[in-house]
Amino acid sequence: MDPKQIADEVASATSGLSELKRQQVAVLEVLSRAQAEAESLRSDIIDLRDEQLLQEVGIYEYRHRLQDAVAYKVRLDHLRERIKEAGRRGDAVLGATDWRVNNSAAQGRKMVKEFSKLMLRAYNAEADSLVRDLRAFKLDAAVARLSKTRETIVKLGGTMHIRVSDAYHALRVQELELTADYLVKLEGEKERVREERERQREEAKAQREFEREKARLLKEQAHYHGALARLSGTDDRTVLEGKLAEIEAAIKGVDDREANIRAGYVYVISNVGSFGPDVVKIGLTRRLDPMDRVRELGDASVPFRFDVHALVFSDDAVSLETALHHEFAVSRLNRVNMRREFFRVTPVQVRDALSRHVSHHLLEFTDTPEALEWRQSQNT
């Protein structure tokens, strides 16, 4: 054979082998992709079966109230996974293992399993409903209701000894507790915002009062300066100069009050018709006229006006109010929201406390509230 022909045949055979290798690589790539897709589909089938199993016992994926709560999301995810795991293992609900139907242990196990799923489904529906509808400070009622549902399942499944396990019930109660804790903190934050807005409104009102009073005094000061410039008599000048000194002192007092944010009036008020006897409110206002604040508190939100027992001005009214609140802390009506300043104490007890803290400022104190509107209403 001609050497050239031999070389051509060798080259052709080599080219064929290269093409076979290329095709082999392509086939292996297709096979690899097919295997990956098959594995993904197998995983999806397992997930669907798992989801179906959980749904059979009433464990659903829904938007939980804590889903967007950053501080609670990790704890919630961990708790929800434990609940699901209990549902997968069959540890959530327990039943008889020796039950027979038509003298068949297999049929007996099947019946117990089906009734157990039905009971657990009802229990989980109640638990989910309680979580979705839970309100702040209503945890005890929700737990009691879930426990009652559990007791009902024990009664209905008594013949087959069907019952929700202690461990699973504890997980669902823990979910309620976690949700309630979040709601309480959320409500506290809302209340803090409301109180802060109220404080800002009160400060704004006080600031406007300072500005109006200062404008009034400056106008009066200018009037007396003009009158003084037109007078020549010594006696008249002395009177006007004295009046100007009083006005300047008043202006300084307003400036000092405006600059000192801790200065103000501590008030002690009560409302027998609204809150009963021996309940007082101890608060603080920076208003020039503290009665403006008292009148606002007795608006249409309460049936009767407040009675004033004492109005005590102090350069450090904040510390005075805090001291009184601490002294009567055990008598505070609302122990959750510390910004609700009502205490179950008698006015006499508050008077004695004020005497110890500010004896030189306590010029007047009314022990017995007038409660005029309430008393008139009682006699009508």
Tab-separated table of C-alpha atoms in Angstrom:
chain	number	residue	atom	x	y	z
A	1	MET	CA	0.000	0.000	0.000
A	2	ASP	CA	1.145	3.407	-0.795
A	3	PRO	CA	2.597	5.238	2.239
A	4	LYS	CA	0.426	8.209	1.495
A	5	GLN	CA	-2.699	6.035	1.577
A	6	ILE	CA	-1.580	4.511	4.861
A	7	ALA	CA	-1.086	7.984	6.354
A	8	ASP	CA	-4.528	9.077	5.169
A	9	GLU	CA	-6.190	6.049	6.707
A	10	VAL	CA	-4.369	6.612	10.026
A	11	ALA	CA	-5.451	10.247	10.019
A	12	SER	CA	-9.037	9.267	9.250
A	13	ALA	CA	-9.075	6.696	12.061
A	14	THR	CA	-7.635	9.238	14.514
A	15	SER	CA	-10.286	11.764	13.524
A	16	GLY	CA	-13.010	9.167	14.056
A	17	LEU	CA	-11.719	8.394	17.548
A	18	SER	CA	-11.758	12.111	18.416
A	19	GLU	CA	-15.334	12.413	17.212
A	20	LEU	CA	-16.333	9.378	19.315
A	21	LYS	CA	-14.684	10.907	22.385
A	22	ARG	CA	-16.488	14.199	21.776
A	23	GLN	CA	-19.808	12.417	21.450
A	24	GLN	CA	-19.032	10.411	24.596
A	25	VAL	CA	-18.389	13.627	26.569
A	26	ALA	CA	-21.625	15.137	25.259
A	27	VAL	CA	-23.579	12.025	26.262
A	28	LEU	CA	-22.021	12.084	29.745
A	29	GLU	CA	-22.994	15.751	30.142
A	30	VAL	CA	-26.602	15.025	29.147
A	31	LEU	CA	-26.661	12.054	31.521
A	32	SER	CA	-25.294	14.185	34.355
A	33	ARG	CA	-27.961	16.861	33.807
A	34	ALA	CA	-30.650	14.196	33.669
A	35	GLN	CA	-29.438	12.688	36.930
A	36	ALA	CA	-29.435	16.144	38.589
A	37	GLU	CA	-32.974	16.832	37.380
A	38	ALA	CA	-34.095	13.400	38.544
A	39	GLU	CA	-32.584	14.059	41.974
A	40	SER	CA	-34.318	17.441	42.145
A	41	LEU	CA	-37.650	15.880	41.183
A	42	ARG	CA	-37.122	13.132	43.749
A	43	SER	CA	-36.462	15.809	46.391
A	44	ASP	CA	-39.607	17.696	45.342
A	45	ILE	CA	-41.628	14.503	45.598
A	46	ILE	CA	-40.273	13.909	49.109
A	47	ASP	CA	-41.055	17.520	50.068
A	48	LEU	CA	-44.590	17.197	48.686
A	49	ARG	CA	-45.104	13.963	50.566
A	50	ASP	CA	-43.743	15.575	53.707
A	51	GLU	CA	-46.012	18.607	53.264
A	52	GLN	CA	-48.996	16.334	52.618
A	53	LEU	CA	-48.202	14.366	55.775
A	54	LEU	CA	-48.065	17.559	57.851
A	55	GLN	CA	-51.265	18.905	56.323
A	56	GLU	CA	-53.041	15.671	57.199
A	57	VAL	CA	-52.491	16.482	60.884
A	58	GLY	CA	-53.245	20.202	60.464
A	59	ILE	CA	-49.692	21.621	60.392
A	60	TYR	CA	-49.683	24.287	57.681
A	61	GLU	CA	-47.238	26.908	56.451
A	62	TYR	CA	-48.924	30.277	56.972
A	63	ARG	CA	-47.704	33.823	57.537
A	64	HIS	CA	-46.995	33.881	61.232
A	65	ARG	CA	-47.416	37.070	63.251
A	66	LEU	CA	-43.741	36.925	64.234
A	67	GLN	CA	-42.498	36.364	60.677
A	68	ASP	CA	-41.180	39.935	60.366
A	69	ALA	CA	-40.196	40.380	64.013
A	70	VAL	CA	-36.398	40.333	63.760
A	71	ALA	CA	-35.809	39.600	67.443
A	72	TYR	CA	-38.190	36.623	67.374
A	73	LYS	CA	-37.770	35.120	63.883
A	74	VAL	CA	-34.905	32.733	64.735
A	75	ARG	CA	-36.663	31.426	67.832
A	76	LEU	CA	-39.906	31.069	65.884
A	77	ASP	CA	-38.240	29.148	63.025
A	78	HIS	CA	-36.612	26.779	65.507
A	79	LEU	CA	-39.887	26.242	67.350
A	80	ARG	CA	-41.899	25.691	64.157
A	81	GLU	CA	-39.356	23.123	62.960
A	82	ARG	CA	-39.694	21.201	66.243
A	83	ILE	CA	-43.488	21.228	65.815
A	84	LYS	CA	-43.161	19.876	62.280
A	85	GLU	CA	-40.684	17.226	63.362
A	86	ALA	CA	-43.083	16.008	66.039
A	87	GLY	CA	-45.793	15.754	63.365
A	88	ARG	CA	-43.495	13.770	61.046
A	89	ARG	CA	-42.420	11.311	63.728
A	90	GLY	CA	-45.962	10.794	64.949
A	91	ASP	CA	-45.023	11.932	68.484
A	92	ALA	CA	-47.600	14.724	68.563
A	93	VAL	CA	-50.580	12.499	69.262
A	94	LEU	CA	-50.588	9.115	71.006
A	95	GLY	CA	-53.117	6.276	70.925
A	96	ALA	CA	-53.743	2.643	71.796
A	97	THR	CA	-51.370	0.094	70.206
A	98	ASP	CA	-53.441	-3.041	70.918
A	99	TRP	CA	-56.736	-1.896	69.361
A	100	ARG	CA	-58.456	-4.469	67.137
A	101	VAL	CA	-61.160	-4.155	64.475
A	102	ASN	CA	-62.863	-7.363	63.315
A	103	ASN	CA	-60.230	-9.158	65.380
A	104	SER	CA	-57.566	-7.590	63.126
A	105	ALA	CA	-54.651	-5.766	64.731
A	106	ALA	CA	-53.748	-4.162	61.377
A	107	GLN	CA	-57.241	-2.708	60.935
A	108	GLY	CA	-57.161	-1.586	64.566
A	109	ARG	CA	-53.867	0.259	64.084
A	110	LYS	CA	-55.245	1.874	60.935
A	111	MET	CA	-58.372	3.114	62.746
A	112	VAL	CA	-56.390	4.483	65.686
A	113	LYS	CA	-54.013	6.227	63.262
A	114	GLU	CA	-56.860	7.834	61.300
A	115	PHE	CA	-58.720	8.999	64.413
A	116	SER	CA	-55.440	10.303	65.888
A	117	LYS	CA	-54.832	12.399	62.758
A	118	LEU	CA	-58.359	13.757	62.946
A	119	MET	CA	-57.989	14.711	66.622
A	120	LEU	CA	-54.566	16.293	66.065
A	121	ARG	CA	-55.929	18.222	63.109
A	122	ALA	CA	-58.668	19.717	65.321
A	123	TYR	CA	-56.130	20.530	68.059
A	124	ASN	CA	-53.755	22.261	65.619
A	125	ALA	CA	-56.604	24.246	64.074
A	126	GLU	CA	-57.466	25.576	67.526
A	127	ALA	CA	-53.804	26.343	68.299
A	128	ASP	CA	-53.310	28.234	65.013
A	129	SER	CA	-56.516	30.194	65.576
A	130	LEU	CA	-55.374	31.197	69.058
A	131	VAL	CA	-51.993	32.364	67.725
A	132	ARG	CA	-53.594	34.445	64.961
A	133	ASP	CA	-56.182	36.052	67.266
A	134	LEU	CA	-54.022	36.434	70.375
A	135	ARG	CA	-54.077	39.837	72.067
A	136	ALA	CA	-51.582	41.389	74.462
A	137	PHE	CA	-52.096	40.317	78.095
A	138	LYS	CA	-54.534	37.519	77.054
A	139	LEU	CA	-52.020	34.656	77.228
A	140	ASP	CA	-53.562	32.879	80.238
A	141	ALA	CA	-56.978	32.729	78.581
A	142	ALA	CA	-55.469	31.372	75.350
A	143	VAL	CA	-53.458	28.668	77.136
A	144	ALA	CA	-56.529	27.681	79.152
A	145	ARG	CA	-58.580	27.380	75.967
A	146	LEU	CA	-55.926	25.230	74.253
A	147	SER	CA	-55.689	23.018	77.347
A	148	LYS	CA	-59.473	22.660	77.303
A	149	THR	CA	-59.291	21.522	73.671
A	150	ARG	CA	-56.689	18.952	74.663
A	151	GLU	CA	-58.920	17.684	77.464
A	152	THR	CA	-61.839	17.396	75.029
A	153	ILE	CA	-59.704	15.260	72.701
A	154	VAL	CA	-58.863	12.963	75.621
A	155	LYS	CA	-62.590	12.549	76.333
A	156	LEU	CA	-63.577	11.960	72.699
A	157	GLY	CA	-60.736	9.532	72.066
A	158	GLY	CA	-60.927	7.846	75.434
A	159	THR	CA	-61.837	4.399	74.147
A	160	MET	CA	-58.702	4.339	71.973
A	161	HIS	CA	-56.578	6.225	74.538
A	162	ILE	CA	-55.980	9.018	71.991
A	163	ARG	CA	-54.317	12.096	73.516
A	164	VAL	CA	-52.051	14.991	72.509
A	165	SER	CA	-48.607	14.326	73.962
A	166	ASP	CA	-47.261	16.511	76.766
A	167	ALA	CA	-44.192	17.439	74.699
A	168	TYR	CA	-46.245	18.581	71.699
A	169	HIS	CA	-48.694	20.538	73.858
A	170	ALA	CA	-45.715	22.251	75.517
A	171	LEU	CA	-44.414	23.290	72.060
A	172	ARG	CA	-47.747	24.843	71.073
A	173	VAL	CA	-47.999	26.628	74.435
A	174	GLN	CA	-44.453	27.901	73.940
A	175	GLU	CA	-45.538	29.305	70.566
A	176	LEU	CA	-48.383	31.152	72.291
A	177	GLU	CA	-45.983	32.466	74.960
A	178	LEU	CA	-43.518	33.691	72.330
A	179	THR	CA	-46.302	35.441	70.419
A	180	ALA	CA	-47.741	36.974	73.606
A	181	ASP	CA	-44.315	38.262	74.651
A	182	TYR	CA	-43.943	39.976	71.284
A	183	LEU	CA	-47.439	41.483	71.463
A	184	VAL	CA	-46.854	42.814	74.985
A	185	LYS	CA	-43.614	44.482	73.901
A	186	LEU	CA	-45.303	45.814	70.777
A	187	GLU	CA	-48.136	47.270	72.853
A	188	GLY	CA	-45.612	48.765	75.269
A	189	GLU	CA	-43.800	50.413	72.379
A	190	LYS	CA	-47.078	51.801	71.025
A	191	GLU	CA	-47.932	53.151	74.462
A	192	ARG	CA	-44.473	54.662	74.787
A	193	VAL	CA	-44.942	56.426	71.448
A	194	ARG	CA	-48.390	57.681	72.524
A	195	GLU	CA	-47.001	58.947	75.812
A	196	GLU	CA	-44.073	60.601	74.070
A	197	ARG	CA	-46.439	62.376	71.705
A	198	GLU	CA	-48.546	63.483	74.672
A	199	ARG	CA	-45.403	64.744	76.424
A	200	GLN	CA	-44.396	66.671	73.311
A	201	ARG	CA	-47.872	68.201	73.043
A	202	GLU	CA	-47.718	69.182	76.712
A	203	GLU	CA	-44.264	70.712	76.229
A	204	ALA	CA	-45.472	72.598	73.149
A	205	LYS	CA	-48.429	74.003	75.084
A	206	ALA	CA	-46.126	75.063	77.918
A	207	GLN	CA	-43.766	76.696	75.410
A	208	ARG	CA	-46.624	78.625	73.828
A	209	GLU	CA	-47.721	79.797	77.275
A	210	PHE	CA	-44.192	81.005	78.052
A	211	GLU	CA	-44.060	82.886	74.760
A	212	ARG	CA	-47.487	84.501	75.242
A	213	GLU	CA	-46.728	85.515	78.806
A	214	LYS	CA	-43.337	86.912	77.854
A	215	ALA	CA	-44.870	88.868	74.963
A	216	ARG	CA	-47.513	90.272	77.316
A	217	LEU	CA	-44.890	91.305	79.878
A	218	LEU	CA	-42.626	92.885	77.254
A	219	LYS	CA	-45.559	94.876	75.897
A	220	GLU	CA	-46.407	96.038	79.409
A	221	GLN	CA	-42.746	96.863	80.026
A	222	ALA	CA	-42.617	99.002	76.865
A	223	HIS	CA	-45.785	100.788	77.998
A	224	TYR	CA	-44.264	101.716	81.358
A	225	HIS	CA	-40.967	102.749	79.755
A	226	GLY	CA	-42.909	105.127	77.505
A	227	ALA	CA	-44.894	106.488	80.436
A	228	LEU	CA	-41.696	106.929	82.445
A	229	ALA	CA	-40.110	108.943	79.658
A	230	ARG	CA	-43.036	111.374	79.659
A	231	LEU	CA	-43.066	111.968	83.431
A	232	SER	CA	-41.141	114.526	85.363
A	233	GLY	CA	-42.521	114.110	88.886
A	234	THR	CA	-40.311	112.202	91.327
A	235	ASP	CA	-43.167	110.388	93.096
A	236	ASP	CA	-44.705	109.188	89.876
A	237	ARG	CA	-41.325	108.045	88.584
A	238	THR	CA	-40.755	106.019	91.754
A	239	VAL	CA	-44.062	104.192	91.289
A	240	LEU	CA	-43.383	103.446	87.642
A	241	GLU	CA	-39.825	102.307	88.321
A	242	GLY	CA	-41.125	99.938	90.978
A	243	LYS	CA	-43.656	98.561	88.535
A	244	LEU	CA	-40.947	98.131	85.902
A	245	ALA	CA	-38.808	96.221	88.414
A	246	GLU	CA	-41.743	93.860	89.060
A	247	ILE	CA	-42.229	93.309	85.330
A	248	GLU	CA	-38.524	92.641	84.797
A	249	ALA	CA	-38.582	90.128	87.653
A	250	ALA	CA	-41.616	88.442	86.086
A	251	ILE	CA	-39.854	88.278	82.700
A	252	LYS	CA	-36.813	86.720	84.357
A	253	GLY	CA	-39.061	84.204	86.095
A	254	VAL	CA	-40.629	83.181	82.773
A	255	ASP	CA	-37.168	82.904	81.179
A	256	ASP	CA	-35.961	80.764	84.062
A	257	ARG	CA	-39.010	78.483	83.824
A	258	GLU	CA	-38.521	78.153	80.088
A	259	ALA	CA	-34.827	77.328	80.463
A	260	ASN	CA	-35.263	74.863	83.327
A	261	ILE	CA	-37.069	71.879	81.854
A	262	ARG	CA	-37.193	70.192	85.276
A	263	ALA	CA	-39.149	72.994	86.881
A	264	GLY	CA	-42.908	72.745	87.114
A	265	TYR	CA	-45.879	71.753	89.256
A	266	VAL	CA	-46.451	68.339	90.794
A	267	TYR	CA	-50.193	67.847	91.089
A	268	VAL	CA	-52.186	65.467	93.285
A	269	ILE	CA	-55.737	64.991	91.993
A	270	SER	CA	-58.588	62.504	92.387
A	271	ASN	CA	-61.850	61.606	90.711
A	272	VAL	CA	-64.148	59.763	93.117
A	273	GLY	CA	-66.962	59.409	90.610
A	274	SER	CA	-64.703	57.849	87.970
A	275	PHE	CA	-62.204	55.771	89.956
A	276	GLY	CA	-63.692	55.434	93.413
A	277	PRO	CA	-62.387	56.651	96.780
A	278	ASP	CA	-58.735	56.553	97.805
A	279	VAL	CA	-57.381	56.634	94.245
A	280	VAL	CA	-55.167	59.570	93.311
A	281	LYS	CA	-53.206	60.604	90.264
A	282	ILE	CA	-49.754	62.074	90.887
A	283	GLY	CA	-48.392	63.857	87.835
A	284	LEU	CA	-46.327	66.798	86.588
A	285	THR	CA	-46.955	69.785	84.356
A	286	ARG	CA	-44.750	72.678	83.232
A	287	ARG	CA	-47.683	74.931	82.398
A	288	LEU	CA	-47.688	78.437	83.837
A	289	ASP	CA	-51.220	77.718	85.022
A	290	PRO	CA	-51.257	74.049	86.177
A	291	MET	CA	-55.051	74.062	86.333
A	292	ASP	CA	-55.092	74.098	82.524
A	293	ARG	CA	-53.616	70.598	82.619
A	294	VAL	CA	-56.054	69.428	85.315
A	295	ARG	CA	-59.002	70.684	83.287
A	296	GLU	CA	-57.716	68.814	80.223
A	297	LEU	CA	-57.491	65.551	82.176
A	298	GLY	CA	-61.126	65.995	83.210
A	299	ASP	CA	-62.392	66.253	79.647
A	300	ALA	CA	-65.074	64.112	78.013
A	301	SER	CA	-63.057	60.896	78.501
A	302	VAL	CA	-64.161	60.735	82.169
A	303	PRO	CA	-67.684	61.353	83.502
A	304	PHE	CA	-66.635	63.840	86.209
A	305	ARG	CA	-64.015	66.531	86.673
A	306	PHE	CA	-60.916	65.959	88.777
A	307	ASP	CA	-60.558	67.461	92.256
A	308	VAL	CA	-57.244	69.042	93.215
A	309	HIS	CA	-55.645	68.095	96.516
A	310	ALA	CA	-52.336	69.902	95.980
A	311	LEU	CA	-50.319	71.860	93.416
A	312	VAL	CA	-46.672	72.018	94.454
A	313	PHE	CA	-44.189	74.102	92.461
A	314	SER	CA	-40.596	72.885	92.476
A	315	ASP	CA	-37.420	73.786	90.620
A	316	ASP	CA	-36.897	70.017	90.291
A	317	ALA	CA	-40.446	68.766	89.866
A	318	VAL	CA	-39.189	65.721	87.948
A	319	SER	CA	-37.293	64.392	90.984
A	320	LEU	CA	-40.206	65.166	93.296
A	321	GLU	CA	-42.664	63.295	91.090
A	322	THR	CA	-40.264	60.342	90.785
A	323	ALA	CA	-39.779	60.196	94.572
A	324	LEU	CA	-43.541	60.073	95.155
A	325	HIS	CA	-43.997	57.394	92.506
A	326	HIS	CA	-41.296	55.267	94.119
A	327	GLU	CA	-42.789	55.692	97.587
A	328	PHE	CA	-46.210	54.483	96.433
A	329	ALA	CA	-44.970	51.905	93.905
A	330	VAL	CA	-46.679	48.989	95.672
A	331	SER	CA	-49.988	50.867	95.454
A	332	ARG	CA	-49.752	51.571	91.724
A	333	LEU	CA	-52.909	50.475	89.894
A	334	ASN	CA	-51.305	49.762	86.523
A	335	ARG	CA	-48.061	47.849	87.080
A	336	VAL	CA	-47.528	47.120	83.398
A	337	ASN	CA	-47.596	50.633	81.971
A	338	MET	CA	-45.564	52.787	84.342
A	339	ARG	CA	-46.750	55.938	82.610
A	340	ARG	CA	-50.240	55.490	84.082
A	341	GLU	CA	-49.836	57.479	87.279
A	342	PHE	CA	-52.788	56.293	89.399
A	343	PHE	CA	-52.257	54.966	92.915
A	344	ARG	CA	-54.576	53.371	95.466
A	345	VAL	CA	-53.640	55.596	98.408
A	346	THR	CA	-55.497	58.158	100.463
A	347	PRO	CA	-54.891	61.872	99.939
A	348	VAL	CA	-53.685	62.023	103.553
A	349	GLN	CA	-50.915	59.518	102.770
A	350	VAL	CA	-49.778	61.685	99.857
A	351	ARG	CA	-49.925	64.784	102.046
A	352	ASP	CA	-47.644	63.132	104.627
A	353	ALA	CA	-45.204	62.086	101.904
A	354	LEU	CA	-45.121	65.610	100.477
A	355	SER	CA	-44.488	66.981	103.959
A	356	ARG	CA	-41.371	64.835	104.186
A	357	HIS	CA	-40.083	65.727	100.727
A	358	VAL	CA	-41.031	69.427	100.367
A	359	SER	CA	-42.301	70.708	103.692
A	360	HIS	CA	-41.345	74.312	102.869
A	361	HIS	CA	-43.239	74.206	99.535
A	362	LEU	CA	-46.427	72.566	100.795
A	363	LEU	CA	-48.550	75.600	101.628
A	364	GLU	CA	-51.992	74.092	101.044
A	365	PHE	CA	-53.446	70.578	100.821
A	366	THR	CA	-57.087	69.518	100.571
A	367	ASP	CA	-57.701	66.177	102.276
A	368	THR	CA	-61.344	65.629	101.259
A	369	PRO	CA	-62.289	65.981	97.591
A	370	GLU	CA	-65.266	68.162	96.822
A	371	ALA	CA	-66.503	65.848	94.020
A	372	LEU	CA	-69.408	68.255	93.509
A	373	GLU	CA	-70.771	66.827	90.261
A	374	TRP	CA	-70.583	63.249	91.509
A	375	ARG	CA	-72.284	64.034	94.817
A	376	GLN	CA	-75.022	65.972	93.065
A	377	SER	CA	-75.513	63.052	90.685
A	378	GLN	CA	-75.816	60.672	93.615
A	379	ASN	CA	-78.497	62.825	95.225
A	380	THR	CA	-80.523	63.247	92.033
